[in-house]
């Protein structure tokens, strides 16, 4: 199931490439209601939009119900509360009316995300309402990403949620899309490299991503240090297998990125060189 969702999400995210931006949303429609929402007058929003059935109105009413539930500070009770159920229903109605409503997709994902994490942790102890799954939230984030091919907020939300849920395949798909949308941002590349070097378990690709970051920020000492550490790690792995030529090649690359003789990387490099000399001398 996880592989199927990861594959579907990858296709969904990639499907955003080359799409035209979605039709204008709440920035133009129902401006007065939007102002009330921004001001925290949630009952005012609901009164102003009573009887409206277009996608933007439904989305704004859903946002108002989220606000009445406490917004970002709402208390989670295991399953969706009455206000949250109202919000979920309105967001779904908005999407039925306009499937490419990026804001409704994102709002639905953000509404359900904390409940999916609780469910995953086994903390949804009540029996009221259906369980919110991680896959459902990932699909909502994916819908938001696809609906707006220029936005990065939904992509970052997808990445953060996937990482919290331990879904590294989906996080990787999100990072790849984020680097496509914000390709000249070294911070994004460094975040992607850190992911690949850590939970993504792909240090070889991390090296390439860090190298791209250095194109935009060639004097970034922290990124040079990360590259050096990865090469030293690889060298030590080869050393355990008595692959001395590979060890020397990795240490040679590490030297290019070591900065300062007293740095952690410099000390690790010297230790690895001594270990190589000792190991190769025993043969």
CSV table of C-alpha atoms in Angstrom, one decimal:
chain,number,residue,atom,x,y,z
A,1,UNK,CA,0.0,0.0,0.0
A,2,UNK,CA,2.8,2.5,0.9
A,3,UNK,CA,4.6,1.8,-2.4
A,4,UNK,CA,1.3,2.4,-4.3
A,5,UNK,CA,0.7,5.7,-2.5
A,6,UNK,CA,4.3,6.8,-3.0
A,7,UNK,CA,4.1,6.0,-6.7
A,8,UNK,CA,0.7,7.8,-7.1
A,9,UNK,CA,2.1,10.8,-5.2
A,10,UNK,CA,5.2,10.9,-7.5
A,11,UNK,CA,3.0,10.9,-10.5
A,12,UNK,CA,0.6,13.4,-9.0
A,13,UNK,CA,3.5,15.8,-8.2
A,14,UNK,CA,5.1,15.4,-11.5
A,15,UNK,CA,1.7,16.0,-13.1
A,16,UNK,CA,2.0,19.6,-11.9
A,17,UNK,CA,4.8,20.3,-14.3
A,18,UNK,CA,3.7,22.4,-17.2
A,19,UNK,CA,0.2,22.9,-15.9
A,20,UNK,CA,-1.4,26.3,-16.1
A,21,UNK,CA,-2.0,28.0,-12.8
A,22,UNK,CA,-5.4,27.4,-11.2
A,23,UNK,CA,-8.2,30.0,-11.7
A,24,UNK,CA,-8.1,33.0,-9.4
A,25,UNK,CA,-9.0,32.1,-5.9
A,26,UNK,CA,-10.0,33.9,-2.7
A,27,UNK,CA,-7.7,36.8,-3.4
A,28,UNK,CA,-10.3,38.2,-5.8
A,29,UNK,CA,-13.6,36.4,-4.9
A,30,UNK,CA,-15.4,37.3,-1.6
A,31,UNK,CA,-12.9,39.9,-0.6
A,32,UNK,CA,-15.0,41.2,2.3
A,33,UNK,CA,-15.3,37.6,3.7
A,34,UNK,CA,-11.6,37.2,3.4
A,35,UNK,CA,-11.0,40.3,5.4
A,36,UNK,CA,-13.3,39.1,8.1
A,37,UNK,CA,-11.5,35.7,8.1
A,38,UNK,CA,-8.1,37.5,8.4
A,39,UNK,CA,-9.5,39.5,11.3
A,40,UNK,CA,-10.7,36.5,13.1
A,41,UNK,CA,-14.4,37.2,12.7
A,42,UNK,CA,-15.4,33.6,11.9
A,43,UNK,CA,-19.1,34.0,12.6
A,44,UNK,CA,-19.0,37.1,10.4
A,45,UNK,CA,-17.6,35.0,7.5
A,46,UNK,CA,-20.3,32.4,7.9
A,47,UNK,CA,-23.0,35.0,8.0
A,48,UNK,CA,-21.6,36.9,5.0
A,49,UNK,CA,-21.4,33.7,2.9
A,50,UNK,CA,-24.6,32.1,4.0
A,51,UNK,CA,-26.3,30.6,1.0
A,52,UNK,CA,-23.3,30.8,-1.3
A,53,UNK,CA,-22.3,27.6,-3.1
A,54,UNK,CA,-19.3,28.5,-5.2
A,55,UNK,CA,-15.9,26.8,-4.5
A,56,UNK,CA,-14.3,29.9,-3.0
A,57,UNK,CA,-17.2,30.5,-0.6
A,58,UNK,CA,-17.2,26.9,0.5
A,59,UNK,CA,-13.4,27.1,1.1
A,60,UNK,CA,-13.7,30.3,3.1
A,61,UNK,CA,-16.5,28.9,5.2
A,62,UNK,CA,-14.4,25.8,5.9
A,63,UNK,CA,-11.6,28.1,7.0
A,64,UNK,CA,-14.0,29.9,9.3
A,65,UNK,CA,-15.0,26.6,10.9
A,66,UNK,CA,-11.3,25.7,11.4
A,67,UNK,CA,-10.9,29.0,13.1
A,68,UNK,CA,-13.9,28.4,15.4
A,69,UNK,CA,-12.3,25.1,16.4
A,70,UNK,CA,-9.2,27.0,17.5
A,71,UNK,CA,-7.1,27.1,14.3
A,72,UNK,CA,-3.5,26.1,14.8
A,73,UNK,CA,-4.1,26.1,18.5
A,74,UNK,CA,-7.0,23.7,18.4
A,75,UNK,CA,-7.1,20.9,21.0
A,76,UNK,CA,-7.0,17.4,19.4
A,77,UNK,CA,-9.4,15.0,20.9
A,78,UNK,CA,-8.5,11.8,19.0
A,79,UNK,CA,-11.0,12.3,16.2
A,80,UNK,CA,-12.3,15.4,14.4
A,81,UNK,CA,-14.6,17.6,16.5
A,82,UNK,CA,-17.9,19.0,15.3
A,83,UNK,CA,-16.4,22.3,14.0
A,84,UNK,CA,-13.7,20.3,12.2
A,85,UNK,CA,-16.2,18.0,10.7
A,86,UNK,CA,-18.0,21.0,9.3
A,87,UNK,CA,-14.8,22.3,7.9
A,88,UNK,CA,-13.9,19.0,6.3
A,89,UNK,CA,-17.3,18.8,4.7
A,90,UNK,CA,-17.0,22.3,3.3
A,91,UNK,CA,-13.5,21.7,1.9
A,92,UNK,CA,-14.7,18.5,0.2
A,93,UNK,CA,-17.7,20.4,-1.3
A,94,UNK,CA,-15.3,23.1,-2.6
A,95,UNK,CA,-13.2,20.4,-4.2
A,96,UNK,CA,-16.3,18.7,-5.7
A,97,UNK,CA,-17.2,22.1,-7.2
A,98,UNK,CA,-13.6,22.8,-8.4
A,99,UNK,CA,-11.2,19.9,-8.2
A,100,UNK,CA,-8.2,22.2,-8.9
A,101,UNK,CA,-8.8,24.5,-5.9
A,102,UNK,CA,-5.3,24.4,-4.5
A,103,UNK,CA,-6.2,26.2,-1.3
A,104,UNK,CA,-9.0,23.8,-0.5
A,105,UNK,CA,-6.7,20.8,-1.0
A,106,UNK,CA,-4.1,22.4,1.3
A,107,UNK,CA,-6.6,23.4,3.9
A,108,UNK,CA,-8.0,19.9,4.0
A,109,UNK,CA,-4.5,18.4,4.4
A,110,UNK,CA,-3.6,20.8,7.2
A,111,UNK,CA,-6.9,20.1,8.9
A,112,UNK,CA,-6.4,16.3,8.8
A,113,UNK,CA,-2.6,16.1,9.2
A,114,UNK,CA,-2.4,16.1,13.1
A,115,UNK,CA,-5.1,13.5,13.3
A,116,UNK,CA,-3.3,11.2,10.9
A,117,UNK,CA,-0.2,11.4,13.0
A,118,UNK,CA,-2.2,10.6,16.1
A,119,UNK,CA,-3.8,7.7,14.4
A,120,UNK,CA,-0.4,6.4,13.3
A,121,UNK,CA,0.8,6.6,16.9
A,122,UNK,CA,-2.3,4.7,18.1
A,123,UNK,CA,-3.5,7.7,20.1
A,124,UNK,CA,-7.0,8.0,18.4
A,125,UNK,CA,-8.7,6.4,21.3
A,126,UNK,CA,-12.3,7.4,20.6
A,127,UNK,CA,-14.7,5.6,18.3
A,128,UNK,CA,-16.4,8.6,16.9
A,129,UNK,CA,-15.9,9.0,13.1
A,130,UNK,CA,-13.5,7.3,10.7
A,131,UNK,CA,-9.8,7.1,11.2
A,132,UNK,CA,-7.8,9.7,9.4
A,133,UNK,CA,-4.9,8.0,7.6
A,134,UNK,CA,-1.5,9.2,6.5
A,135,UNK,CA,-2.2,8.2,3.0
A,136,UNK,CA,-5.4,10.4,2.9
A,137,UNK,CA,-3.4,13.5,4.0
A,138,UNK,CA,-0.6,12.8,1.5
A,139,UNK,CA,-3.2,12.7,-1.3
A,140,UNK,CA,-4.6,16.0,-0.1
A,141,UNK,CA,-1.1,17.6,-0.1
A,142,UNK,CA,-0.5,16.0,-3.5
A,143,UNK,CA,-3.7,17.6,-4.9
A,144,UNK,CA,-2.6,21.0,-3.7
A,145,UNK,CA,0.9,20.6,-5.2
A,146,UNK,CA,-0.6,19.6,-8.6
A,147,UNK,CA,-3.2,22.3,-8.6
A,148,UNK,CA,-0.7,25.2,-8.3
A,149,UNK,CA,2.5,24.5,-10.2
A,150,UNK,CA,4.3,27.6,-8.9
A,151,UNK,CA,3.5,27.4,-5.2
A,152,UNK,CA,6.0,26.1,-2.7
A,153,UNK,CA,3.9,26.2,0.5
A,154,UNK,CA,2.1,23.0,-0.2
A,155,UNK,CA,5.3,21.2,-1.3
A,156,UNK,CA,7.0,22.2,2.0
A,157,UNK,CA,3.9,21.1,3.9
A,158,UNK,CA,4.0,17.7,2.1
A,159,UNK,CA,7.7,17.3,2.9
A,160,UNK,CA,7.3,18.2,6.6
A,161,UNK,CA,4.3,15.9,7.0
A,162,UNK,CA,5.9,13.0,5.2
A,163,UNK,CA,9.0,13.3,7.4
A,164,UNK,CA,6.9,13.4,10.6
A,165,UNK,CA,5.0,10.3,9.4
A,166,UNK,CA,8.2,8.5,8.5
A,167,UNK,CA,7.3,8.3,4.8
A,168,UNK,CA,10.7,8.9,3.2
A,169,UNK,CA,9.6,7.9,-0.3
A,170,UNK,CA,7.0,10.6,-0.4
A,171,UNK,CA,9.3,13.1,1.2
A,172,UNK,CA,11.9,12.4,-1.5
A,173,UNK,CA,9.2,13.1,-4.2
A,174,UNK,CA,8.4,16.3,-2.5
A,175,UNK,CA,12.0,17.4,-2.3
A,176,UNK,CA,12.5,16.7,-6.0
A,177,UNK,CA,9.5,18.8,-6.8
A,178,UNK,CA,10.6,21.6,-4.5
A,179,UNK,CA,14.1,21.7,-6.1
A,180,UNK,CA,12.4,21.9,-9.5
A,181,UNK,CA,10.2,24.9,-8.4
A,182,UNK,CA,13.0,26.7,-6.5
A,183,UNK,CA,16.0,25.4,-8.4
A,184,UNK,CA,18.3,28.4,-7.6
A,185,UNK,CA,17.8,28.3,-3.9
A,186,UNK,CA,20.8,26.8,-2.1
A,187,UNK,CA,18.9,26.4,1.2
A,188,UNK,CA,16.4,24.1,-0.6
A,189,UNK,CA,19.3,22.1,-2.0
A,190,UNK,CA,21.0,21.8,1.3
A,191,UNK,CA,17.8,20.6,3.0
A,192,UNK,CA,17.4,18.0,0.3
A,193,UNK,CA,21.0,17.0,0.7
A,194,UNK,CA,20.5,16.7,4.5
A,195,UNK,CA,17.5,14.5,3.9
A,196,UNK,CA,19.4,12.2,1.5
A,197,UNK,CA,22.3,11.9,3.8
A,198,UNK,CA,20.0,11.1,6.7
A,199,UNK,CA,16.5,9.5,6.5
A,200,UNK,CA,16.7,9.3,2.7
A,201,UNK,CA,19.7,6.9,3.1
A,202,UNK,CA,21.3,8.0,-0.2
A,203,UNK,CA,24.6,9.6,0.6
A,204,UNK,CA,25.8,9.3,-3.0
A,205,UNK,CA,23.0,11.4,-4.3
A,206,UNK,CA,23.4,13.8,-1.3
A,207,UNK,CA,26.9,14.5,-2.5
A,208,UNK,CA,25.6,15.6,-5.9
A,209,UNK,CA,22.9,17.8,-4.4
A,210,UNK,CA,25.4,19.4,-2.0
A,211,UNK,CA,27.6,20.1,-5.0
A,212,UNK,CA,24.8,21.9,-6.7
A,213,UNK,CA,24.3,24.1,-3.6
A,214,UNK,CA,28.0,25.0,-3.7
A,215,UNK,CA,27.5,26.4,-7.2
A,216,UNK,CA,25.3,29.1,-5.7
A,217,UNK,CA,27.2,29.4,-2.4
A,218,UNK,CA,30.8,28.2,-3.1
A,219,UNK,CA,32.2,29.4,0.3
A,220,UNK,CA,29.6,27.7,2.5
A,221,UNK,CA,31.8,26.0,5.1
A,222,UNK,CA,29.1,23.9,6.6
A,223,UNK,CA,28.2,22.3,3.2
A,224,UNK,CA,31.9,21.6,2.5
A,225,UNK,CA,32.1,19.9,5.9
A,226,UNK,CA,29.1,17.8,5.1
A,227,UNK,CA,30.6,16.7,1.8
A,228,UNK,CA,33.9,15.9,3.5
A,229,UNK,CA,32.2,13.8,6.2
A,230,UNK,CA,30.3,11.8,3.6
A,231,UNK,CA,33.5,11.0,1.7
A,232,UNK,CA,35.2,10.0,4.9
A,233,UNK,CA,32.2,7.8,5.9
A,234,UNK,CA,32.4,6.1,2.5
A,235,UNK,CA,36.2,5.7,2.9
A,236,UNK,CA,35.8,4.0,6.2
A,237,UNK,CA,33.1,1.7,4.8
A,238,UNK,CA,35.5,0.7,2.0
A,239,UNK,CA,38.3,0.2,4.5
A,240,UNK,CA,36.2,-2.4,6.3
A,241,UNK,CA,36.1,-4.4,3.1
A,242,UNK,CA,39.8,-3.9,2.4
A,243,UNK,CA,39.0,-1.9,-0.7
A,244,UNK,CA,42.1,0.3,-0.5
A,245,UNK,CA,41.9,1.9,-3.9
A,246,UNK,CA,38.3,3.1,-3.2
A,247,UNK,CA,39.4,4.3,0.2
A,248,UNK,CA,42.1,6.4,-1.3
A,249,UNK,CA,39.7,7.8,-3.9
A,250,UNK,CA,37.2,8.9,-1.2
A,251,UNK,CA,39.9,10.4,1.0
A,252,UNK,CA,41.2,12.3,-2.0
A,253,UNK,CA,37.8,13.8,-2.5
A,254,UNK,CA,37.4,14.6,1.2
A,255,UNK,CA,40.6,16.6,1.2
A,256,UNK,CA,39.1,19.0,-1.3
A,257,UNK,CA,36.4,20.0,1.1
A,258,UNK,CA,38.2,20.0,4.5
A,259,UNK,CA,38.6,23.5,5.8
A,260,UNK,CA,41.0,24.2,8.7
A,261,UNK,CA,43.5,21.8,10.2
A,262,UNK,CA,41.7,21.7,13.5
A,263,UNK,CA,38.2,21.1,12.2
A,264,UNK,CA,36.3,17.9,13.0
A,265,UNK,CA,36.7,16.8,9.4
A,266,UNK,CA,40.4,17.4,9.4
A,267,UNK,CA,40.8,15.2,12.5
A,268,UNK,CA,38.6,12.5,11.0
A,269,UNK,CA,40.6,12.7,7.7
A,270,UNK,CA,43.9,12.2,9.6
A,271,UNK,CA,42.5,9.3,11.6
A,272,UNK,CA,41.2,7.7,8.3
A,273,UNK,CA,44.6,8.1,6.6
A,274,UNK,CA,46.4,6.5,9.6
A,275,UNK,CA,43.9,3.6,9.5
A,276,UNK,CA,44.5,3.1,5.8
A,277,UNK,CA,48.3,3.2,6.3
A,278,UNK,CA,48.0,0.7,9.1
A,279,UNK,CA,45.6,-1.6,7.3
A,280,UNK,CA,47.4,-1.6,4.0
A,281,UNK,CA,50.7,-2.2,5.7
A,282,UNK,CA,49.5,-5.4,7.2
A,283,UNK,CA,48.8,-7.0,3.8
